[in-house]
Coordinates of C-alpha atoms and ligand atoms in Angstrom, one line a residue:
M1491 CA -15.6 -16.6 -2.5
S1492 CA -12.6 -18.8 -2.1
Q1493 CA -8.9 -17.8 -2.3
Q1494 CA -5.8 -19.3 -3.7
P1495 CA -3.0 -20.8 -1.6
E1496 CA -0.8 -18.1 -0.1
G1497 CA 2.7 -17.1 -1.3
P1498 CA 5.9 -18.8 -2.4
Q1499 CA 8.2 -20.9 -0.3
G1500 CA 11.6 -19.9 1.3
G1501 CA 12.7 -16.4 2.4
V1502 CA 11.9 -14.8 5.8
L1503 CA 8.9 -15.4 8.0
I1504 CA 8.2 -12.3 10.2
V1505 CA 6.0 -12.8 13.2
D1506 CA 4.1 -9.7 14.1
F1507 CA 3.9 -9.0 17.8
G1508 CA 1.9 -5.8 17.1
A1509 CA 4.9 -3.6 16.0
Q1510 CA 4.2 -0.4 14.2
Y1511 CA 7.2 -1.1 12.0
C1512 CA 6.3 -4.6 10.8
Q1513 CA 5.6 -3.8 7.3
L1514 CA 8.9 -1.9 7.2
I1515 CA 10.8 -5.0 8.2
A1516 CA 9.1 -6.9 5.5
R1517 CA 9.9 -4.3 2.8
R1518 CA 13.5 -4.0 4.0
V1519 CA 13.9 -7.8 3.4
R1520 CA 12.3 -7.6 0.0
E1521 CA 14.6 -4.8 -1.0
L1522 CA 17.4 -7.2 -0.5
G1523 CA 15.8 -9.4 -3.1
V1524 CA 14.5 -11.9 -0.6
Y1525 CA 10.8 -12.9 -0.2
S1526 CA 9.3 -12.1 3.2
R1527 CA 5.9 -12.7 4.7
I1528 CA 4.2 -11.3 7.8
T1529 CA 2.0 -13.6 10.1
V1530 CA 0.4 -13.4 13.6
P1531 CA 1.9 -15.3 16.4
E1532 CA -1.1 -17.7 16.5
R1533 CA -0.6 -18.7 12.9
A1534 CA 3.2 -18.7 12.9
M1535 CA 3.8 -22.5 13.0
F1536 CA 1.1 -23.2 10.4
T1537 CA 2.6 -20.6 8.1
F1538 CA 6.0 -21.8 8.8
T1539 CA 5.1 -25.4 7.7
H1540 CA 3.7 -24.1 4.4
M1541 CA 6.4 -21.6 3.7
R1542 CA 9.6 -23.4 4.9
P1543 CA 11.4 -20.0 5.5
Q1544 CA 15.2 -19.9 5.7
A1545 CA 15.1 -17.4 8.5
V1546 CA 12.6 -16.0 11.0
I1547 CA 12.3 -12.5 12.5
L1548 CA 10.2 -11.8 15.6
S1549 CA 9.0 -8.2 15.6
G1550 CA 8.7 -5.7 18.4
G1551 CA 5.4 -5.0 20.0
P1552 CA 3.8 -2.7 22.6
R1553 CA 3.3 -5.5 25.4
S1554 CA 5.5 -6.9 28.2
V1555 CA 6.3 -10.6 28.0
Y1556 CA 5.5 -11.1 31.6
E1557 CA 1.9 -9.9 31.3
H1558 CA -0.5 -12.9 31.6
D1559 CA -2.1 -12.2 28.1
A1560 CA 1.0 -11.0 26.2
P1561 CA 1.2 -12.3 22.6
Q1562 CA 2.6 -15.9 22.6
L1563 CA 4.2 -18.0 20.0
D1564 CA 4.5 -21.7 19.7
R1565 CA 8.0 -22.5 21.0
K1566 CA 8.5 -25.2 18.4
I1567 CA 9.5 -22.4 16.1
L1568 CA 12.8 -22.4 18.0
D1569 CA 13.4 -26.2 17.1
Q1570 CA 13.1 -25.7 13.3
G1571 CA 16.9 -25.5 12.7
V1572 CA 16.5 -21.9 11.1
P1573 CA 18.1 -18.8 12.5
V1574 CA 15.8 -16.5 14.5
L1575 CA 16.3 -12.7 15.0
G1576 CA 14.2 -11.2 17.9
I1577 CA 13.7 -7.4 17.7
C1578 CA 12.8 -5.6 20.9
Y1579 CA 9.8 -7.5 22.2
G1580 CA 10.9 -10.3 19.9
L1581 CA 14.2 -10.4 21.8
Q1582 CA 12.4 -10.4 25.0
W1583 CA 10.2 -13.2 24.0
L1584 CA 13.4 -15.1 23.0
A1585 CA 15.1 -14.4 26.3
Q1586 CA 12.1 -15.5 28.4
N1587 CA 11.5 -18.7 26.5
L1588 CA 15.1 -19.7 26.5
G1589 CA 15.8 -19.4 30.2
G1590 CA 16.6 -15.7 30.5
E1591 CA 14.9 -12.9 32.5
V1592 CA 13.1 -9.8 31.4
T1593 CA 12.2 -6.9 33.7
P1594 CA 10.9 -3.3 33.4
A1595 CA 13.7 -1.0 32.3
S1596 CA 15.2 0.4 35.6
S1597 CA 15.2 4.0 34.4
G1598 CA 11.8 3.7 32.9
A1599 CA 11.1 3.4 29.3
E1600 CA 14.0 4.1 26.9
Y1601 CA 13.0 5.9 23.7
G1602 CA 15.0 7.5 20.9
R1603 CA 18.6 7.6 19.9
T1604 CA 21.6 6.0 21.6
E1605 CA 25.1 5.1 20.7
M1606 CA 26.0 1.5 20.3
R1607 CA 29.4 0.1 21.3
I1608 CA 30.4 -3.1 19.6
D1609 CA 32.4 -5.7 21.6
D1610 CA 32.2 -8.6 19.2
A1611 CA 30.9 -8.0 15.6
G1612 CA 30.6 -11.5 14.4
E1613 CA 28.5 -12.0 11.3
L1614 CA 25.6 -10.0 12.5
L1615 CA 27.4 -6.7 12.9
A1616 CA 30.0 -7.1 10.2
G1617 CA 30.5 -3.8 8.5
V1618 CA 28.5 -1.9 11.1
R1619 CA 30.3 1.3 12.5
Q1620 CA 31.5 1.6 15.9
D1621 CA 29.6 4.0 18.2
G1622 CA 26.8 4.3 15.5
I1623 CA 23.4 5.6 16.5
V1624 CA 20.6 3.1 17.0
W1625 CA 16.9 3.8 17.6
M1626 CA 15.4 2.4 20.8
S1627 CA 11.8 2.2 21.8
H1628 CA 11.2 -0.2 24.7
G1629 CA 9.8 -0.2 28.3
D1630 CA 11.3 -3.6 29.2
K1631 CA 14.8 -5.0 29.1
V1632 CA 16.6 -8.3 29.3
A1633 CA 17.9 -8.6 32.8
K1634 CA 19.6 -12.0 32.5
L1635 CA 20.8 -13.6 29.3
P1636 CA 19.6 -17.2 28.6
P1637 CA 22.4 -19.9 28.8
G1638 CA 24.4 -20.0 25.6
F1639 CA 24.0 -16.3 24.8
S1640 CA 26.7 -13.6 24.6
V1641 CA 26.9 -9.9 24.2
L1642 CA 27.8 -8.5 20.7
A1643 CA 27.1 -4.8 21.5
R1644 CA 25.8 -2.6 24.3
S1645 CA 24.6 1.0 24.7
A1646 CA 24.9 3.2 27.8
P1647 CA 21.5 2.4 29.2
C1648 CA 21.3 -1.2 27.7
P1649 CA 24.1 -3.7 28.4
F1650 CA 22.3 -6.1 26.1
A1651 CA 21.8 -4.2 23.0
V1652 CA 22.8 -7.0 20.7
V1653 CA 23.1 -10.6 21.8
A1654 CA 23.5 -13.9 20.2
D1655 CA 23.7 -17.7 20.8
R1656 CA 25.6 -18.3 17.5
A1657 CA 25.7 -22.0 17.9
R1658 CA 21.9 -22.3 17.9
G1659 CA 21.3 -19.4 15.4
F1660 CA 19.4 -17.1 17.8
Y1661 CA 20.1 -13.4 17.6
G1662 CA 18.5 -10.3 19.3
L1663 CA 18.5 -6.6 19.0
Q1664 CA 17.0 -4.3 21.6
F1665 CA 16.6 -1.6 19.0
H1666 CA 14.9 -1.2 15.7
P1667 CA 17.2 -1.9 12.6
E1668 CA 14.4 -1.3 10.2
V1669 CA 13.9 2.4 10.9
A1670 CA 15.9 5.0 8.9
H1671 CA 17.3 6.6 12.0
T1672 CA 19.2 3.5 13.0
Q1673 CA 22.7 3.8 11.4
D1674 CA 23.5 0.6 9.5
G1675 CA 20.3 -1.0 10.5
G1676 CA 20.0 -2.1 6.9
V1677 CA 23.5 -3.8 7.1
M1678 CA 22.4 -5.7 10.2
L1679 CA 19.3 -7.0 8.5
E1680 CA 21.3 -7.9 5.4
N1681 CA 23.8 -9.8 7.5
F1682 CA 21.0 -11.7 9.2
V1683 CA 19.2 -12.5 6.0
R1684 CA 22.1 -13.1 3.7
A1685 CA 25.1 -14.3 5.7
I1686 CA 23.3 -16.0 8.6
G1687 CA 20.0 -17.0 7.0
K1688 CA 21.6 -17.8 3.6
C1689 CA 18.3 -16.7 2.1
R1690 CA 17.9 -17.1 -1.6
S1691 CA 17.9 -13.7 -3.5
D1692 CA 15.3 -14.5 -6.2
W1693 CA 12.7 -11.8 -5.4
N1694 CA 13.0 -9.6 -8.3
P1695 CA 10.4 -8.3 -10.9
G1696 CA 11.4 -10.8 -13.6
N1697 CA 11.0 -13.8 -11.4
I1698 CA 8.0 -12.5 -9.7
V1699 CA 6.1 -12.0 -13.1
D1700 CA 7.1 -15.6 -14.1
A1701 CA 6.0 -17.0 -10.8
K1702 CA 2.6 -14.9 -10.8
V1703 CA 1.8 -16.0 -14.3
A1704 CA 2.4 -19.7 -13.6
A1705 CA 0.4 -19.5 -10.4
V1706 CA -2.5 -17.9 -12.3
R1707 CA -2.3 -20.6 -15.0
E1708 CA -2.4 -23.3 -12.4
L1709 CA -5.3 -21.8 -10.5
V1710 CA -7.5 -21.0 -13.5
G1711 CA -6.6 -24.3 -15.3
P1712 CA -6.8 -24.9 -19.1
D1713 CA -10.3 -23.7 -19.8
G1714 CA -11.2 -21.4 -16.8
E1715 CA -12.4 -17.9 -17.5
V1716 CA -11.8 -14.7 -15.4
V1717 CA -13.8 -11.6 -15.3
M1718 CA -12.4 -8.5 -13.7
G1719 CA -13.1 -4.8 -13.2
L1720 CA -10.3 -2.7 -14.9
S1721 CA -10.2 0.8 -13.5
G1722 CA -7.2 2.1 -15.4
G1723 CA -5.3 2.5 -12.0
V1724 CA -1.9 0.9 -11.3
D1725 CA -3.2 -2.1 -9.3
S1726 CA -6.0 -3.4 -11.6
S1727 CA -3.9 -2.7 -14.6
V1728 CA -0.9 -4.8 -13.5
A1729 CA -3.1 -7.5 -12.2
A1730 CA -5.0 -7.7 -15.5
V1731 CA -1.8 -7.8 -17.6
I1732 CA -0.4 -10.6 -15.5
I1733 CA -3.7 -12.6 -15.8
H1734 CA -3.8 -11.9 -19.5
R1735 CA -0.2 -13.1 -20.0
A1736 CA -1.3 -16.4 -18.2
I1737 CA -4.6 -17.1 -20.0
G1738 CA -4.9 -14.6 -22.9
R1739 CA -8.5 -13.9 -24.0
R1740 CA -9.9 -16.1 -21.4
L1741 CA -9.6 -12.9 -19.3
H1742 CA -12.7 -10.6 -19.7
C1743 CA -12.1 -7.0 -18.5
V1744 CA -14.9 -4.7 -17.7
F1745 CA -14.2 -1.0 -17.6
V1746 CA -17.1 0.9 -16.0
D1747 CA -17.4 4.5 -17.2
N1748 CA -19.2 6.1 -14.3
G1749 CA -19.3 9.6 -15.8
L1750 CA -16.9 10.6 -13.0
L1751 CA -13.6 10.0 -14.8
R1752 CA -11.0 12.5 -15.7
A1753 CA -10.5 13.7 -19.3
G1754 CA -9.0 11.0 -21.6
E1755 CA -9.2 8.2 -19.0
R1756 CA -11.7 5.9 -20.9
D1757 CA -9.9 6.4 -24.2
G1758 CA -6.5 5.8 -22.7
V1759 CA -7.7 2.4 -21.2
E1760 CA -9.2 1.5 -24.5
S1761 CA -6.3 2.2 -26.6
L1762 CA -3.8 0.7 -24.3
F1763 CA -5.4 -2.5 -23.3
R1764 CA -7.4 -3.1 -26.5
D1765 CA -5.1 -1.9 -29.1
D1766 CA -1.6 -2.4 -27.6
Y1767 CA -2.2 -5.5 -25.3
H1768 CA -4.9 -7.1 -27.4
M1769 CA -7.1 -7.7 -24.3
D1770 CA -10.8 -8.3 -24.2
V1771 CA -12.0 -5.2 -22.6
K1772 CA -15.8 -4.3 -22.4
I1773 CA -16.5 -0.6 -21.9
V1774 CA -19.8 -0.2 -20.1
D1775 CA -21.1 3.3 -20.2
A1776 CA -23.1 3.7 -17.0
S1777 CA -22.6 7.4 -16.6
E1778 CA -26.4 8.1 -16.9
R1779 CA -27.1 5.6 -14.2
F1780 CA -24.6 6.9 -11.8
L1781 CA -25.3 10.6 -12.4
G1782 CA -29.1 9.8 -12.1
E1783 CA -28.5 8.1 -8.7
L1784 CA -26.4 11.0 -7.6
R1785 CA -29.1 13.5 -8.4
G1786 CA -29.9 15.9 -5.4
I1787 CA -27.2 14.3 -3.1
I1788 CA -24.8 16.7 -1.5
D1789 CA -23.5 14.7 1.5
P1790 CA -20.0 13.4 0.8
E1791 CA -20.6 10.0 2.5
H1792 CA -23.8 9.6 0.8
K1793 CA -22.2 10.2 -2.5
R1794 CA -19.5 7.7 -1.8
K1795 CA -22.0 5.1 -0.8
V1796 CA -24.1 5.7 -4.0
V1797 CA -21.2 5.4 -6.3
G1798 CA -20.0 2.2 -4.6
K1799 CA -23.4 0.6 -4.7
V1800 CA -24.0 1.5 -8.3
F1801 CA -20.6 0.2 -9.3
V1802 CA -21.4 -3.2 -7.6
D1803 CA -24.8 -3.4 -9.4
V1804 CA -23.3 -2.6 -12.7
F1805 CA -20.4 -5.0 -12.2
R1806 CA -22.6 -7.8 -11.1
D1807 CA -24.8 -7.6 -14.1
E1808 CA -21.7 -7.7 -16.3
A1809 CA -20.2 -10.6 -14.5
R1810 CA -23.4 -12.6 -14.5
S1811 CA -23.7 -12.1 -18.3
L1812 CA -20.4 -13.9 -18.6
R1813 CA -21.8 -17.2 -17.3
S1814 CA -18.7 -19.1 -18.2
A1815 CA -16.4 -17.1 -16.0
K1816 CA -16.0 -18.8 -12.6
F1817 CA -13.1 -16.7 -11.5
L1818 CA -13.0 -13.0 -10.3
G1819 CA -9.8 -11.1 -10.9
Q1820 CA -8.7 -8.4 -8.4
G1821 CA -5.8 -6.1 -7.8
T1822 CA -5.7 -6.5 -4.0
L1823 CA -2.3 -5.6 -2.5
Y1824 CA -0.4 -7.1 0.5
P1825 CA -1.1 -4.1 3.0
D1826 CA -4.9 -5.0 2.6
V1827 CA -4.5 -8.6 3.6
I1828 CA -1.7 -8.7 6.1
E1829 CA -2.6 -10.5 9.2
S1830 CA -1.7 -8.2 12.1
V1831 CA -2.3 -8.2 15.8
A1832 CA -4.6 -5.4 17.1
A1833 CA -2.8 -2.1 17.3
H1834 CA -2.7 -2.2 21.0
G1835 CA -1.7 -5.9 21.3
G1836 CA -4.9 -7.2 22.7
A1837 CA -5.1 -10.8 23.6
T1838 CA -7.2 -11.6 20.5
S1839 CA -5.8 -10.8 17.2
T1840 CA -7.6 -8.8 14.4
I1841 CA -7.2 -10.2 11.0
K1842 CA -7.4 -7.2 8.6
S1843 CA -8.8 -8.3 5.2
H1844 CA -9.9 -5.1 3.3
H1845 CA -10.8 -5.4 -0.2
N1846 CA -10.2 -3.1 -3.1
V1847 CA -12.1 0.1 -3.0
G1848 CA -14.9 0.0 -5.5
G1849 CA -16.4 -2.7 -3.5
L1850 CA -17.2 -6.2 -4.9
P1851 CA -20.3 -8.1 -5.3
K1852 CA -20.1 -10.4 -2.3
D1853 CA -22.8 -12.7 -3.5
L1854 CA -21.0 -13.7 -6.7
D1855 CA -19.9 -17.3 -6.1
M1856 CA -16.6 -17.0 -7.8
T1857 CA -13.0 -18.0 -7.0
L1858 CA -10.7 -14.9 -6.4
V1859 CA -7.5 -14.5 -8.6
E1860 CA -5.3 -12.0 -6.8
P1861 CA -1.9 -12.0 -8.3
L1862 CA -0.7 -9.0 -6.3
R1863 CA -1.9 -10.4 -2.9
D1864 CA 1.5 -10.6 -1.5
L1865 CA 3.0 -7.4 -3.1
F1866 CA 3.7 -3.9 -1.8
K1867 CA 2.8 -0.9 -4.0
D1868 CA 6.4 -0.2 -5.0
E1869 CA 6.8 -3.8 -6.0
V1870 CA 3.6 -3.7 -8.1
R1871 CA 5.1 -0.5 -9.9
A1872 CA 8.3 -2.4 -10.6
L1873 CA 6.3 -5.3 -12.0
G1874 CA 4.3 -2.8 -14.2
R1875 CA 7.6 -1.5 -15.6
Q1876 CA 8.8 -5.0 -16.2
L1877 CA 5.5 -5.8 -18.0
G1878 CA 6.1 -2.8 -20.3
L1879 CA 3.2 -0.6 -18.9
P1880 CA 3.9 3.1 -19.7
S1881 CA 5.2 5.3 -16.9
S1882 CA 2.2 7.6 -17.3
L1883 CA 0.2 4.6 -15.8
V1884 CA 2.7 3.0 -13.6
D1885 CA 3.7 6.2 -11.8
R1886 CA 0.4 8.0 -12.0
Q1887 CA -1.0 9.9 -9.1
P1888 CA -3.7 8.1 -7.0
F1889 CA -7.4 8.8 -8.1
P1890 CA -10.2 8.1 -5.7
G1891 CA -12.8 5.3 -6.4
P1892 CA -15.7 7.7 -6.4
G1893 CA -13.9 9.9 -8.9
L1894 CA -14.7 13.5 -9.6
A1895 CA -17.9 13.1 -7.4
V1896 CA -15.7 13.8 -4.3
R1897 CA -14.1 16.8 -6.0
C1898 CA -17.3 18.4 -7.1
L1899 CA -18.8 19.9 -4.0
G1900 CA -22.5 20.1 -3.7
E1901 CA -24.7 18.2 -6.2
V1902 CA -22.8 16.4 -8.9
T1903 CA -24.1 17.5 -12.3
R1904 CA -22.8 17.3 -15.9
Q1905 CA -22.8 21.1 -15.9
K1906 CA -20.2 21.1 -13.1
L1907 CA -18.2 18.0 -14.0
E1908 CA -17.4 19.3 -17.5
P1909 CA -15.5 22.5 -16.4
L1910 CA -13.9 20.5 -13.5
R1911 CA -12.6 18.0 -16.0
Q1912 CA -11.2 20.7 -18.2
A1913 CA -9.5 22.4 -15.3
D1914 CA -8.1 19.2 -14.1
A1915 CA -6.7 18.4 -17.5
I1916 CA -4.9 21.9 -17.5
V1917 CA -3.3 21.3 -14.0
R1918 CA -2.1 17.8 -15.1
D1919 CA -0.8 19.2 -18.4
E1920 CA 1.1 22.1 -16.9
V1921 CA 2.6 20.0 -14.1
E1922 CA 3.5 17.0 -16.2
K1923 CA 5.0 18.7 -19.1
R1924 CA 7.5 20.3 -16.8
G1925 CA 8.2 16.9 -15.0
L1926 CA 7.0 18.6 -11.8
Q1927 CA 5.0 15.5 -10.7
Q1928 CA 8.2 14.0 -9.3
G1929 CA 7.9 14.3 -5.6
L1930 CA 4.2 15.2 -5.6
W1931 CA 1.6 12.7 -4.4
Q1932 CA -1.3 14.4 -6.1
Y1933 CA -2.2 17.5 -8.0
F1934 CA -5.8 18.3 -9.1
A1935 CA -8.7 20.6 -9.3
V1936 CA -11.7 20.9 -7.1
Y1937 CA -15.0 22.5 -8.0
L1938 CA -16.5 24.8 -5.4
P1939 CA -20.1 25.9 -6.1
I1940 CA -19.6 29.4 -4.6
K1941 CA -20.4 32.3 -6.9
S1942 CA -18.4 35.4 -7.1
V1943 CA -18.3 38.3 -9.5
G1944 CA -15.8 38.6 -12.2
V1945 CA -15.4 40.5 -15.5
K1946 CA -14.6 38.6 -18.7
G1947 CA -14.3 40.6 -21.9
D1948 CA -16.3 43.6 -21.1
A1949 CA -19.1 41.7 -19.4
R1950 CA -19.8 41.0 -15.7
V1951 CA -19.9 37.3 -14.9
Y1952 CA -21.1 35.6 -11.7
E1953 CA -19.4 32.2 -11.6
D1954 CA -17.9 29.4 -9.5
V1955 CA -14.5 28.8 -7.8
C1956 CA -11.9 26.3 -9.0
M1957 CA -9.4 25.3 -6.2
L1958 CA -6.1 23.9 -6.8
R1959 CA -4.8 21.1 -4.6
V1960 CA -1.2 20.0 -4.7
V1961 CA 0.2 17.8 -2.0
S1962 CA 3.2 15.6 -1.1
S1963 CA 2.9 12.5 1.0
Q1964 CA 4.6 9.2 1.8
D1965 CA 1.5 7.0 2.3
A1966 CA -1.5 9.3 2.2
M1967 CA -1.9 9.0 5.9
T1968 CA -0.4 12.5 6.4
A1969 CA 0.2 15.1 3.6
D1970 CA 1.6 18.6 3.2
W1971 CA 0.5 21.2 0.7
E1972 CA 3.2 22.0 -1.9
L1973 CA 3.6 25.3 -3.7
L1974 CA 4.2 25.0 -7.5
P1975 CA 6.6 27.6 -9.0
V1976 CA 4.8 30.9 -9.2
D1977 CA 5.1 31.1 -13.0
V1978 CA 3.4 27.7 -13.3
L1979 CA 0.6 28.8 -10.9
R1980 CA 0.1 32.0 -12.9
R1981 CA -0.1 29.9 -16.1
I1982 CA -2.6 27.4 -14.6
S1983 CA -4.8 30.2 -13.3
N1984 CA -4.7 32.1 -16.6
R1985 CA -5.5 29.0 -18.6
I1986 CA -8.5 27.9 -16.3
L1987 CA -10.0 31.5 -16.3
N1988 CA -9.6 31.9 -20.1
E1989 CA -10.2 28.4 -21.4
V1990 CA -12.8 27.0 -19.1
K1991 CA -16.3 28.3 -19.0
G1992 CA -17.8 28.4 -15.4
F1993 CA -15.1 29.7 -13.2
S1994 CA -14.4 33.4 -12.4
R1995 CA -11.8 32.7 -9.7
V1996 CA -9.0 30.1 -9.0
G1997 CA -8.0 29.4 -5.3
L1998 CA -5.1 27.7 -3.8
D1999 CA -5.5 25.2 -1.0
I2000 CA -2.7 25.5 1.5
S2001 CA -4.0 22.9 4.1
S2002 CA -2.0 20.0 5.4
K2003 CA -3.4 16.6 6.4
P2004 CA -4.3 16.5 9.3
P2005 CA -6.4 18.4 10.0
A2006 CA -7.6 18.6 6.4
T2007 CA -7.8 15.6 4.1
I2008 CA -6.4 15.3 0.6
E2009 CA -9.6 15.0 -1.1
W2010 CA -12.3 17.6 -0.4
E2011 CA -15.1 15.1 0.4
Ligands
XMP2622 P1 -8.0 11.5 2.0 O1 -8.9 12.4 1.3 O2 -8.7 10.7 3.0 O3 -7.3 10.6 0.8 O4 -6.9 12.2 2.5 C1 -6.3 9.7 1.1 C2 -5.8 9.1 -0.3 O5 -6.8 8.2 -0.6 C3 -7.4 8.6 -1.9 N1 -8.8 8.2 -1.8 C4 -9.4 7.2 -2.3 N2 -8.9 6.2 -3.0 N3 -11.1 5.2 -3.1 C5 -9.8 5.2 -3.4 O6 -9.4 4.3 -4.1 C6 -11.6 6.1 -2.3 O7 -12.9 6.2 -2.1 C7 -10.7 7.2 -1.9 N4 -11.0 8.3 -1.2 C8 -9.7 8.9 -1.1 C9 -7.0 10.0 -2.1 O8 -7.1 10.4 -3.5 C10 -5.7 10.1 -1.4 O9 -4.7 9.7 -2.2

């Protein structure tokens, strides 16, 4: 499968030396309305030539510049006439390559907060408070400045906290401006991007939509046709609406009903995309096939593999039946494709290139159309709003690709899915009608096939357990359990026990991630 050319021109090129905070730098720049792109050192000059950035940021990294296999960058990047800001390792690389000296920090590594005293604000530190807190995390330091450099600010343990060679447009920070703990870090980045780099501020939802639509039109051409899987999630929905805006009914969407969806999902997709957006959406009811293949399987990983495989088979059949479609639409996001150096900064770089969950038929010889390939999730949401998609879709909670299969413990059967679906609908209804979803990452029901005795009416019952899982999270890597107001919990429990047949008990999951995960399987 081939790919379209990468990204727009202009903006800020960020060279990733293996920093944990690289994506954060990219997002901070974009929040200023300026396009930014991350690349690995090995590809920096190549990307530079294509992108023609107005400024370059060199990130931090875990290595020492004097190690023989430390990440290196083509020095030509310093001769391009655009300003360069080095952060931490980036500053050390600058210093070493411009005739300065870098040594291990004499008092060992310096981590955490320190106060910064400004000697000479200049453009970079304009508007930054005196004695503000900055966040350091480095084991090396610049021991001797390169010729032409002067000190703008220092901290007690670090005489070269902020340095610059203003004539040549080289700047360096020994701390991390992109992390929230650094006071006025955003001001420093803004000064570099706007006042020093003079970067264009044209990265906003309206312009992005126009640019994406034009790019899809150009890639697909006047008669090309695109097939794509529409899941009803944010990414595939926004991608589909952009592609549809570009080529109208030459986009053919396939919605696979795998029998593992939540209540109302299929109807919602049908009415929104078919009726409101007038898109060509084919609904493929493959629930028999999915549930048939899942029969007897209780192992979570096995379930996931089966759902993924059947999805690929079903989608492949549909794509092949649309012989005229030579393009495959996808809602891939930027974090899935960012080229980053290996976490520990090894000599060789790892290029991450994950694809959307749900898996794709790799043997389809089609050209990928991925309009969200250079966007972060929050940008995709902003685009969704710009495109008029309802908040119920744009702001909706994540739902796993394997669907209710990973929330239905033990064997997945229709007899268990139906009560689970009803209980889940009750949880969503009670949370959303009070607006409690703000600040929650996910809220859902889980089916536990554990029988316990209850009494309903005057009769003894022996039924299963419905667990309630409500979590907050920033990025799903870690999560904490959240307690809904007690009256809401009481109402949810009452409704599930009275309205849903199959549960005699409702439980509350109070496990954080780690060590638990958000989903139960
Ligand atoms: P865990 O359970 O690993 O989940 O804490 C983290 C986040 O990822 C979602 N999730 C998935 N999303 N396909 C997806 O698209 C999957 O297979 C999948 N499994 C988990 C989960 O809902 C949570 O937000």
